[in-house]
Amino acid sequence: MLVITSKIFFSFRCFEAETVEELRAVAFSLLPQIKSKYGVLCFLYSVLFTHGLQSLINEMNGEMDALIDPIHGHASQCLINLLITGESTPYLFDGERDLGGFTLKGISRQPKTGFLTFVEAMRYCEVGWFLKNPYYPVWILGSETHLTVLASPDMSLVSKNVKSEINSISGLRQAEAEFNYLSPDKDTGGFISSSDFEKLLTKLRLSTGSQQVNDLVTKLDPEGLGIILKKDFLQFFYPEEMAKHTTEVISFQLIHYNGLEHSNTDGRVRYSIGEARLIDPTEELIETQPIDQSPIQQCLATKWPTIRIKWNVNRSPSLN
């Protein structure tokens, strides 16, 4: 359904189409209105009416915030999810979760476009596998006040074999989450103290006798440094899952777009090109260069924990 406003907020003209061809014909006939001052609102109303207002409300799960932020003007999480996934849930995690008998519905399938947010880097939310691994290497990046776009020409960054991926990520994802929780390295979760190893095994129900724990520590920390690297731990306990998730991509190009003039160098809106590489966690321990702590770096690290990027501009692109 296409909705066109003749006088904004006062009247609507609704067009219904039964086929894609009919919809395309109607859309092209209305291009002047869509390109007009209120074109974005016309598109938004079309999305809402096509989805169904009652479906929209039901999927929002009691969320009362406006679909458009009244201060900064960006879309709410419900609206972002609707535009990306076709569902107006306020949550970013995969599947459903039970909260004391109350079911919270997250993202149910792999979208064409993904979503990453700086808010996850601040540990205020959890973005699931679906949004981090879209069908195409294109992601919406969220900050506290704005939305920007990240893309890559490298199709090997995404997976299209979703069923195989989903079947293997559950145990591995839990192991990574528990490892990160115990890690003193809150930026990447790259290692834990050997003294926390038995606690980790207990949480993952991999607990063994004390002697076996000591033998495993010796095997995973052969140099006696007192730390166990996440990569070595996961490779030892989850070899099949790691084989499915290990990617040969260690360097790739990223393209970032922020449409606000004041957020770009010299006030000129243009694409920022970055050459990214994923380093081994062991490299982090011996890095001499300071790690970029910009919001975009922290945001991208929620998907690629060891990512390092060299941008073609003098500073890291702004998310705001």
Coordinates of N, CA, C and O in Angstrom, one line a residue, residues 48-221:
L48 N 3.9 1.8 7.5 CA 3.1 1.6 8.6 C 1.7 1.0 8.2 O 1.3 0.0 8.8
F49 N 1.1 1.6 7.2 CA -0.2 1.1 6.8 C -0.1 -0.3 6.1 O -1.0 -1.1 6.2
T50 N 1.0 -0.5 5.4 CA 1.2 -1.8 4.7 C 1.4 -2.9 5.8 O 0.8 -4.0 5.7
H51 N 2.1 -2.6 6.8 CA 2.4 -3.6 7.9 C 1.1 -3.8 8.7 O 0.9 -4.9 9.1
G52 N 0.3 -2.7 8.9 CA -0.9 -2.8 9.7 C -0.6 -2.2 11.0 O 0.3 -2.6 11.7
L53 N -1.5 -1.3 11.4 CA -1.2 -0.5 12.7 C -1.4 -1.4 13.9 O -0.7 -1.3 14.9
Q54 N -2.4 -2.4 13.8 CA -2.6 -3.3 15.0 C -1.4 -4.2 15.1 O -0.9 -4.5 16.2
S55 N -0.9 -4.7 14.0 CA 0.3 -5.6 14.0 C 1.5 -4.8 14.6 O 2.3 -5.3 15.4
L56 N 1.6 -3.5 14.2 CA 2.7 -2.7 14.7 C 2.6 -2.6 16.2 O 3.6 -2.8 16.9
I57 N 1.4 -2.3 16.8 CA 1.3 -2.2 18.2 C 1.5 -3.5 18.9 O 2.2 -3.5 20.0
N58 N 1.0 -4.6 18.4 CA 1.2 -5.9 19.0 C 2.7 -6.2 19.1 O 3.2 -6.7 20.2
E59 N 3.4 -6.0 18.1 CA 4.8 -6.4 18.0 C 5.7 -5.5 18.9 O 6.8 -5.9 19.3
M60 N 5.2 -4.3 19.2 CA 6.0 -3.3 20.0 C 6.0 -3.8 21.5 O 6.8 -3.3 22.3
N61 N 5.2 -4.7 21.8 CA 5.3 -5.4 23.1 C 5.2 -4.4 24.3 O 5.9 -4.5 25.3
G62 N 4.2 -3.5 24.1 CA 4.0 -2.5 25.2 C 5.0 -1.3 25.2 O 4.9 -0.4 26.1
E63 N 5.9 -1.2 24.2 CA 6.8 -0.1 24.1 C 6.0 1.2 23.9 O 5.2 1.2 22.9
M64 N 6.2 2.2 24.7 CA 5.4 3.4 24.6 C 6.1 4.6 23.9 O 5.5 5.6 23.7
D65 N 7.4 4.4 23.6 CA 8.1 5.6 23.0 C 7.6 5.9 21.6 O 7.1 5.0 20.9
A66 N 7.7 7.1 21.2 CA 7.3 7.5 19.9 C 8.2 6.8 18.8 O 9.4 6.5 19.1
L67 N 7.7 6.6 17.7 CA 8.4 6.0 16.6 C 9.6 6.9 16.1 O 10.6 6.4 15.5
I68 N 9.4 8.2 16.2 CA 10.4 9.2 15.9 C 10.8 9.9 17.1 O 10.0 10.4 17.9
D69 N 12.1 9.9 17.4 CA 12.7 10.6 18.6 C 12.3 12.1 18.5 O 12.7 12.8 17.5
P70 N 11.6 12.6 19.5 CA 11.2 14.0 19.4 C 12.3 15.0 19.6 O 12.1 16.2 19.2
I71 N 13.5 14.6 20.0 CA 14.6 15.5 20.2 C 15.6 15.5 19.1 O 15.9 16.5 18.4
H72 N 16.0 14.3 18.7 CA 17.0 14.2 17.7 C 16.5 13.8 16.3 O 17.2 13.9 15.3
G73 N 15.2 13.4 16.3 CA 14.6 13.1 15.0 C 14.9 11.8 14.3 O 14.5 11.6 13.2
H74 N 15.6 10.9 15.0 CA 15.9 9.6 14.4 C 14.8 8.6 14.7 O 14.0 8.8 15.6
A75 N 14.8 7.5 14.0 CA 13.8 6.4 14.3 C 14.0 5.7 15.6 O 15.2 5.6 16.0
S76 N 13.0 5.3 16.2 CA 13.1 4.5 17.4 C 13.6 3.1 17.0 O 13.6 2.7 15.9
Q77 N 13.9 2.3 18.0 CA 14.4 0.9 17.7 C 13.3 0.1 17.1 O 13.5 -0.8 16.2
C78 N 12.0 0.3 17.6 CA 10.9 -0.4 17.0 C 10.8 -0.1 15.5 O 10.6 -1.0 14.7
L79 N 10.9 1.1 15.1 CA 10.8 1.5 13.7 C 12.0 1.0 12.9 O 11.9 0.6 11.8
I80 N 13.2 1.1 13.5 CA 14.4 0.6 12.8 C 14.2 -0.9 12.5 O 14.5 -1.3 11.4
N81 N 13.8 -1.6 13.5 CA 13.6 -3.1 13.3 C 12.5 -3.4 12.3 O 12.6 -4.3 11.5
L82 N 11.5 -2.6 12.3 CA 10.4 -2.8 11.3 C 11.0 -2.5 9.9 O 10.7 -3.3 8.9
L83 N 11.7 -1.5 9.7 CA 12.3 -1.2 8.3 C 13.3 -2.2 7.9 O 13.4 -2.5 6.7
I84 N 14.1 -2.8 8.9 CA 15.1 -3.7 8.5 C 14.6 -5.1 8.4 O 14.9 -5.9 7.5
T85 N 13.8 -5.5 9.4 CA 13.4 -6.9 9.5 C 11.9 -7.2 9.1 O 11.5 -8.4 9.0
G86 N 11.1 -6.1 9.1 CA 9.6 -6.3 8.9 C 8.9 -6.6 10.2 O 7.7 -6.9 10.1
E87 N 9.5 -6.5 11.3 CA 8.9 -6.7 12.6 C 9.3 -5.5 13.5 O 10.4 -5.2 13.6
S88 N 8.3 -5.0 14.2 CA 8.5 -3.8 15.0 C 8.8 -4.1 16.5 O 8.4 -3.4 17.4
T89 N 9.6 -5.2 16.7 CA 10.0 -5.5 18.1 C 11.0 -4.5 18.6 O 11.8 -3.9 17.8
P90 N 11.0 -4.1 19.9 CA 12.0 -3.2 20.4 C 13.3 -3.9 20.8 O 14.2 -3.2 21.2
Y91 N 13.4 -5.2 20.6 CA 14.5 -6.0 21.1 C 15.5 -6.3 19.9 O 15.1 -6.4 18.8
L92 N 16.7 -6.5 20.3 CA 17.8 -6.8 19.3 C 18.3 -8.2 19.3 O 19.0 -8.6 18.4
F93 N 18.0 -9.0 20.3 CA 18.5 -10.3 20.4 C 17.8 -11.3 19.5 O 16.7 -11.0 19.0
D94 N 18.3 -12.5 19.3 CA 17.7 -13.5 18.5 C 16.6 -14.2 19.2 O 16.7 -14.5 20.4
G95 N 15.6 -14.6 18.4 CA 14.5 -15.4 18.9 C 13.7 -14.9 20.1 O 13.5 -13.7 20.2
E96 N 13.3 -15.8 20.9 CA 12.4 -15.4 22.1 C 13.1 -15.7 23.4 O 14.0 -16.6 23.5
R97 N 12.8 -14.9 24.4 CA 13.3 -15.1 25.8 C 12.2 -15.0 26.8 O 11.2 -14.2 26.6
D98 N 12.3 -15.9 27.8 CA 11.2 -15.9 28.8 C 11.7 -15.1 30.0 O 12.8 -15.2 30.5
L99 N 10.9 -14.1 30.4 CA 11.2 -13.3 31.5 C 10.1 -13.5 32.6 O 9.1 -12.8 32.6
G100 N 10.3 -14.5 33.4 CA 9.3 -14.7 34.5 C 7.9 -15.1 33.9 O 6.9 -14.6 34.5
G101 N 7.9 -15.8 32.9 CA 6.6 -16.2 32.3 C 6.1 -15.3 31.2 O 5.1 -15.5 30.5
F102 N 6.8 -14.2 31.0 CA 6.5 -13.2 30.0 C 7.4 -13.3 28.8 O 8.6 -13.2 29.0
T103 N 6.9 -13.6 27.6 CA 7.7 -13.9 26.5 C 8.1 -12.6 25.8 O 7.3 -11.8 25.4
L104 N 9.5 -12.4 25.6 CA 10.0 -11.2 24.9 C 10.4 -11.8 23.5 O 11.2 -12.7 23.4
K105 N 9.9 -11.1 22.4 CA 10.2 -11.6 21.1 C 11.2 -10.7 20.4 O 11.0 -9.5 20.3
G106 N 12.3 -11.3 20.0 CA 13.4 -10.5 19.4 C 13.4 -10.7 17.9 O 12.3 -10.7 17.3
I107 N 14.5 -10.8 17.3 CA 14.6 -10.9 15.8 C 14.5 -12.4 15.4 O 15.2 -13.2 16.0
S108 N 13.6 -12.7 14.5 CA 13.3 -14.1 14.2 C 14.0 -14.6 13.0 O 14.0 -15.8 12.7
R109 N 14.6 -13.8 12.1 CA 15.3 -14.3 10.9 C 16.4 -13.3 10.5 O 16.5 -12.2 10.9
Q110 N 17.2 -13.8 9.6 CA 18.3 -13.0 9.0 C 17.8 -12.0 8.1 O 17.1 -12.3 7.1
P111 N 18.1 -10.7 8.4 CA 17.6 -9.6 7.5 C 18.5 -9.4 6.3 O 19.7 -9.9 6.3
K112 N 18.1 -8.6 5.3 CA 18.9 -8.2 4.2 C 20.0 -7.2 4.7 O 21.1 -7.2 4.2
T113 N 19.6 -6.3 5.6 CA 20.5 -5.3 6.1 C 20.7 -5.5 7.6 O 19.7 -5.8 8.3
G114 N 21.9 -5.3 8.1 CA 22.2 -5.5 9.5 C 22.1 -4.3 10.4 O 21.8 -3.2 9.9
F115 N 22.4 -4.4 11.7 CA 22.4 -3.3 12.6 C 23.4 -3.6 13.7 O 23.5 -4.6 14.3
L116 N 24.2 -2.5 13.9 CA 25.2 -2.5 15.0 C 25.0 -1.2 15.8 O 24.6 -0.2 15.2
T117 N 25.3 -1.2 17.0 CA 25.1 0.0 17.8 C 26.2 0.2 18.9 O 26.6 -0.7 19.5
F118 N 26.5 1.5 19.0 CA 27.5 1.9 20.0 C 26.9 1.6 21.4 O 27.7 1.4 22.4
V119 N 25.6 1.6 21.5 CA 25.0 1.3 22.8 C 25.3 -0.1 23.3 O 25.5 -0.3 24.5
E120 N 25.6 -1.0 22.4 CA 26.0 -2.4 22.9 C 27.4 -2.3 23.4 O 27.7 -3.0 24.4
A121 N 28.3 -1.5 22.8 CA 29.6 -1.3 23.3 C 29.6 -0.8 24.8 O 30.5 -1.1 25.6
M122 N 28.6 0.0 25.1 CA 28.4 0.5 26.5 C 27.7 -0.5 27.4 O 27.4 -0.2 28.5
R123 N 27.4 -1.6 26.8 CA 26.8 -2.8 27.6 C 25.3 -2.4 28.0 O 24.9 -2.9 29.1
Y124 N 24.6 -1.7 27.2 CA 23.2 -1.4 27.6 C 22.2 -2.3 26.8 O 21.0 -2.3 27.1
C125 N 22.7 -3.1 25.9 CA 21.9 -4.0 25.1 C 22.7 -5.1 24.5 O 23.9 -5.0 24.6
E126 N 22.0 -6.0 23.9 CA 22.7 -7.1 23.2 C 22.1 -7.3 21.8 O 20.9 -7.4 21.6
V127 N 23.0 -7.1 20.8 CA 22.6 -7.3 19.4 C 22.9 -8.8 19.0 O 24.0 -9.3 19.2
G128 N 21.9 -9.5 18.5 CA 22.0 -10.9 18.2 C 22.7 -11.2 16.9 O 23.1 -10.3 16.2
W129 N 22.9 -12.5 16.7 CA 23.6 -12.9 15.5 C 22.9 -12.5 14.2 O 23.6 -12.1 13.2
F130 N 21.6 -12.5 14.2 CA 20.9 -12.1 12.9 C 21.2 -10.7 12.5 O 21.5 -10.5 11.3
L131 N 21.2 -9.8 13.3 CA 21.4 -8.4 12.9 C 22.9 -8.1 12.7 O 23.2 -7.3 11.9
K132 N 23.8 -8.9 13.3 CA 25.2 -8.7 13.1 C 25.6 -9.4 11.8 O 26.7 -9.1 11.2
N133 N 24.8 -10.3 11.3 CA 25.2 -11.1 10.1 C 24.1 -11.1 9.1 O 23.4 -12.1 8.9
P134 N 23.9 -10.0 8.4 CA 22.8 -9.8 7.4 C 23.1 -10.6 6.2 O 24.3 -11.1 6.0
Y135 N 22.2 -10.6 5.3 CA 22.4 -11.3 4.0 C 23.4 -10.6 3.1 O 24.1 -11.2 2.4
Y136 N 23.4 -9.3 3.2 CA 24.4 -8.4 2.5 C 25.2 -7.7 3.5 O 24.8 -7.4 4.6
P137 N 26.5 -7.4 3.1 CA 27.4 -6.7 4.0 C 27.1 -5.2 4.1 O 27.9 -4.3 3.7
V138 N 25.9 -4.9 4.6 CA 25.4 -3.5 4.8 C 24.8 -3.5 6.2 O 24.0 -4.3 6.6
W139 N 25.3 -2.5 7.0 CA 24.8 -2.3 8.4 C 24.4 -0.9 8.7 O 25.1 0.0 8.3
I140 N 23.3 -0.7 9.4 CA 22.9 0.6 10.0 C 23.7 0.6 11.3 O 23.7 -0.3 12.1
L141 N 24.4 1.8 11.5 CA 25.1 2.0 12.8 C 24.4 3.0 13.6 O 24.0 4.1 13.2
G142 N 24.1 2.6 14.9 CA 23.4 3.4 15.8 C 24.3 4.1 16.8 O 25.1 3.4 17.4
S143 N 24.0 5.3 17.1 CA 24.6 6.0 18.3 C 23.5 6.4 19.2 O 22.4 6.0 19.0
E144 N 23.8 7.2 20.2 CA 22.7 7.7 21.1 C 21.8 8.7 20.4 O 20.7 8.9 20.8
T145 N 22.3 9.3 19.3 CA 21.6 10.4 18.7 C 21.4 10.3 17.2 O 20.7 11.2 16.6
H146 N 22.0 9.4 16.5 CA 22.0 9.4 15.1 C 22.1 8.0 14.5 O 22.5 7.1 15.2
L147 N 21.8 7.9 13.2 CA 22.0 6.6 12.5 C 22.9 6.9 11.2 O 22.7 7.9 10.5
T148 N 23.9 6.1 11.0 CA 24.7 6.2 9.8 C 24.8 4.8 9.1 O 24.1 3.8 9.6
V149 N 25.5 4.7 8.0 CA 25.5 3.5 7.2 C 26.9 3.0 7.0 O 27.8 3.8 6.8
L150 N 27.1 1.7 7.2 CA 28.4 1.0 6.9 C 28.2 -0.1 5.9 O 27.2 -0.8 5.9
A151 N 29.1 -0.2 4.9 CA 29.0 -1.2 3.9 C 30.4 -1.7 3.5 O 31.4 -1.1 3.8
S152 N 30.4 -2.9 2.9 CA 31.6 -3.4 2.4 C 31.4 -4.1 1.1 O 30.3 -4.8 0.9
P153 N 32.3 -4.1 0.1 CA 32.1 -4.8 -1.1 C 32.5 -6.3 -1.0 O 32.3 -7.1 -1.9
D154 N 33.0 -6.7 0.2 CA 33.4 -8.1 0.4 C 32.3 -8.9 0.9 O 31.9 -8.9 2.1
M155 N 31.7 -9.7 0.0 CA 30.6 -10.6 0.3 C 30.9 -11.7 1.3 O 30.1 -12.4 1.9
S156 N 32.2 -12.0 1.4 CA 32.6 -13.1 2.3 C 32.5 -12.8 3.8 O 32.7 -13.6 4.7
L157 N 32.1 -11.5 4.1 CA 31.9 -11.1 5.4 C 30.6 -11.6 6.0 O 30.3 -11.5 7.2
V158 N 29.7 -12.0 5.1 CA 28.3 -12.4 5.6 C 28.1 -13.9 5.2 O 28.8 -14.5 4.4
S159 N 27.1 -14.5 5.9 CA 26.8 -15.9 5.6 C 25.4 -16.0 5.1 O 24.5 -15.4 5.6
K160 N 25.2 -16.9 4.1 CA 23.9 -17.1 3.6 C 23.4 -18.5 3.9 O 22.2 -18.8 3.6
N161 N 24.2 -19.3 4.6 CA 23.8 -20.6 5.0 C 23.3 -20.5 6.4 O 24.0 -21.0 7.4
V162 N 22.2 -19.9 6.6 CA 21.7 -19.5 8.0 C 21.4 -20.8 8.8 O 21.8 -20.8 10.0
K163 N 20.8 -21.8 8.3 CA 20.4 -22.9 9.1 C 21.7 -23.6 9.7 O 21.7 -24.0 10.9
S164 N 22.7 -23.8 8.9 CA 23.9 -24.4 9.3 C 24.6 -23.5 10.4 O 25.1 -24.0 11.4
E165 N 24.5 -22.2 10.2 CA 25.2 -21.3 11.2 C 24.4 -21.3 12.5 O 25.0 -21.4 13.5
I166 N 23.1 -21.2 12.4 CA 22.3 -21.2 13.7 C 22.4 -22.4 14.5 O 22.5 -22.4 15.7
N167 N 22.5 -23.6 13.8 CA 22.6 -24.8 14.5 C 23.9 -24.9 15.3 O 24.0 -25.7 16.3
S168 N 24.9 -24.2 14.9 CA 26.2 -24.3 15.5 C 26.6 -23.2 16.5 O 27.6 -23.3 17.2
I169 N 25.8 -22.1 16.5 CA 26.2 -21.0 17.3 C 25.8 -21.0 18.8 O 26.4 -20.3 19.6
S170 N 24.8 -21.8 19.1 CA 24.2 -21.7 20.5 C 25.3 -21.9 21.5 O 25.5 -21.0 22.4
G171 N 25.9 -23.1 21.5 CA 26.9 -23.4 22.6 C 28.1 -22.5 22.5 O 28.7 -22.1 23.5
L172 N 28.6 -22.2 21.3 CA 29.7 -21.4 21.1 C 29.5 -20.0 21.6 O 30.3 -19.4 22.2
R173 N 28.3 -19.4 21.3 CA 27.9 -18.1 21.7 C 27.9 -18.0 23.2 O 28.3 -17.0 23.8
Q174 N 27.3 -19.0 23.9 CA 27.2 -19.0 25.3 C 28.7 -19.0 25.9 O 29.0 -18.3 26.9
A175 N 29.5 -19.9 25.3 CA 30.9 -20.0 25.8 C 31.6 -18.6 25.6 O 32.3 -18.2 26.6
E176 N 31.4 -17.9 24.5 CA 32.0 -16.6 24.3 C 31.5 -15.6 25.3 O 32.3 -14.8 25.9
A177 N 30.2 -15.7 25.6 CA 29.6 -14.7 26.5 C 30.1 -14.9 27.9 O 30.5 -13.9 28.6
E178 N 30.2 -16.2 28.4 CA 30.8 -16.4 29.7 C 32.2 -16.1 29.8 O 32.7 -15.6 30.8
F179 N 33.0 -16.4 28.7 CA 34.4 -16.0 28.7 C 34.6 -14.5 28.8 O 35.4 -14.0 29.6
N180 N 33.8 -13.8 28.0 CA 33.9 -12.3 28.1 C 33.6 -11.7 29.4 O 34.2 -10.8 29.9
Y181 N 32.6 -12.4 30.1 CA 32.2 -11.9 31.4 C 33.3 -12.0 32.4 O 33.5 -11.1 33.3
L182 N 34.0 -13.1 32.3 CA 35.1 -13.3 33.3 C 36.4 -12.6 32.9 O 37.3 -12.5 33.7
S183 N 36.5 -12.1 31.7 CA 37.7 -11.5 31.2 C 38.0 -10.1 31.8 O 37.1 -9.3 31.9
P184 N 39.2 -9.9 32.3 CA 39.5 -8.5 32.8 C 39.7 -7.5 31.6 O 39.7 -6.3 31.8
D185 N 39.8 -8.1 30.4 CA 39.9 -7.2 29.2 C 38.5 -7.0 28.6 O 38.0 -7.7 27.8
K186 N 37.9 -5.9 29.1 CA 36.5 -5.6 28.8 C 36.3 -5.1 27.4 O 35.2 -5.1 26.9
D187 N 37.4 -4.7 26.7 CA 37.3 -4.2 25.4 C 37.0 -5.4 24.4 O 36.2 -5.3 23.5
T188 N 37.8 -6.4 24.5 CA 37.7 -7.5 23.5 C 37.4 -8.9 24.2 O 37.0 -9.8 23.5
G189 N 37.6 -9.0 25.5 CA 37.4 -10.3 26.1 C 38.4 -11.3 25.6 O 38.1 -12.5 25.5
G190 N 39.6 -10.9 25.3 CA 40.6 -11.8 24.7 C 41.2 -12.8 25.5 O 41.7 -13.8 25.0
F191 N 41.1 -12.7 26.9 CA 41.8 -13.7 27.7 C 41.1 -13.7 29.1 O 40.4 -12.7 29.5
I192 N 41.4 -14.7 29.9 CA 40.9 -14.8 31.3 C 42.1 -15.2 32.1 O 43.1 -15.8 31.6
S193 N 42.1 -15.0 33.4 CA 43.1 -15.4 34.3 C 43.0 -17.0 34.4 O 41.9 -17.5 34.5
S194 N 44.1 -17.6 34.6 CA 44.1 -19.1 34.8 C 43.3 -19.5 36.0 O 42.7 -20.5 36.1
S195 N 43.3 -18.6 37.0 CA 42.6 -18.8 38.2 C 41.1 -18.9 38.1 O 40.3 -19.4 38.9
D196 N 40.6 -18.2 37.0 CA 39.1 -18.2 36.7 C 38.7 -19.4 35.8 O 37.5 -19.5 35.4
F197 N 39.7 -20.2 35.4 CA 39.4 -21.2 34.4 C 38.4 -22.2 34.9 O 37.4 -22.6 34.2
E198 N 38.5 -22.7 36.1 CA 37.6 -23.7 36.7 C 36.2 -23.1 36.8 O 35.2 -23.8 36.6
K199 N 36.1 -21.8 37.2 CA 34.8 -21.2 37.3 C 34.1 -21.2 35.9 O 32.9 -21.4 35.8
L200 N 34.9 -20.9 34.9 CA 34.3 -20.9 33.5 C 33.8 -22.3 33.1 O 32.7 -22.4 32.6
L201 N 34.6 -23.3 33.4 CA 34.2 -24.7 33.1 C 32.9 -25.1 33.8 O 32.0 -25.7 33.3
T202 N 32.8 -24.6 35.1 CA 31.6 -24.9 35.8 C 30.4 -24.2 35.2 O 29.3 -24.9 35.1
K203 N 30.5 -23.0 34.8 CA 29.4 -22.3 34.2 C 28.9 -22.9 32.9 O 27.7 -22.9 32.6
L204 N 29.9 -23.5 32.2 CA 29.5 -24.1 30.9 C 29.3 -25.6 31.0 O 29.1 -26.3 30.0
R205 N 29.2 -26.1 32.3 CA 29.0 -27.5 32.6 C 30.0 -28.4 31.9 O 29.7 -29.5 31.4
L206 N 31.3 -27.9 31.9 CA 32.4 -28.6 31.4 C 33.3 -29.0 32.5 O 34.4 -29.4 32.3
S207 N 32.8 -28.9 33.8 CA 33.6 -29.1 34.9 C 34.1 -30.5 35.0 O 33.5 -31.5 34.7
T208 N 35.4 -30.6 35.4 CA 36.1 -31.9 35.6 C 36.8 -31.9 37.0 O 36.7 -30.9 37.7
G209 N 37.5 -32.9 37.3 CA 38.3 -33.0 38.5 C 39.4 -32.0 38.6 O 39.8 -31.5 37.5
S210 N 39.9 -31.7 39.8 CA 40.9 -30.7 40.0 C 42.2 -31.0 39.2 O 42.8 -30.1 38.6
Q211 N 42.5 -32.3 39.2 CA 43.8 -32.7 38.4 C 43.6 -32.4 36.9 O 44.5 -31.9 36.3
Q212 N 42.4 -32.8 36.4 CA 42.2 -32.6 35.0 C 42.1 -31.1 34.7 O 42.6 -30.7 33.6
V213 N 41.6 -30.3 35.6 CA 41.6 -28.8 35.4 C 43.0 -28.3 35.3 O 43.4 -27.5 34.4
N214 N 43.9 -28.8 36.2 CA 45.3 -28.4 36.2 C 46.0 -28.8 34.9 O 46.8 -28.0 34.3
D215 N 45.7 -30.0 34.4 CA 46.2 -30.5 33.2 C 45.8 -29.6 32.0 O 46.6 -29.3 31.1
L216 N 44.5 -29.2 32.0 CA 44.0 -28.4 30.9 C 44.6 -27.0 31.0 O 45.0 -26.4 29.9
V217 N 44.9 -26.5 32.2 CA 45.5 -25.1 32.3 C 46.9 -25.2 31.7 O 47.4 -24.3 31.0
T218 N 47.6 -26.3 32.0 CA 49.0 -26.5 31.5 C 49.0 -26.6 29.9 O 49.8 -26.0 29.3
K219 N 47.9 -27.2 29.4 CA 47.8 -27.4 28.0 C 47.5 -26.1 27.3 O 48.0 -25.7 26.2
L220 N 46.6 -25.3 27.9 CA 46.1 -24.0 27.3 C 47.0 -22.8 27.6 O 46.9 -21.8 27.0
D221 N 47.9 -23.0 28.7 CA 48.8 -22.0 29.0 C 50.2 -22.6 29.2 O 50.8 -22.6 30.3

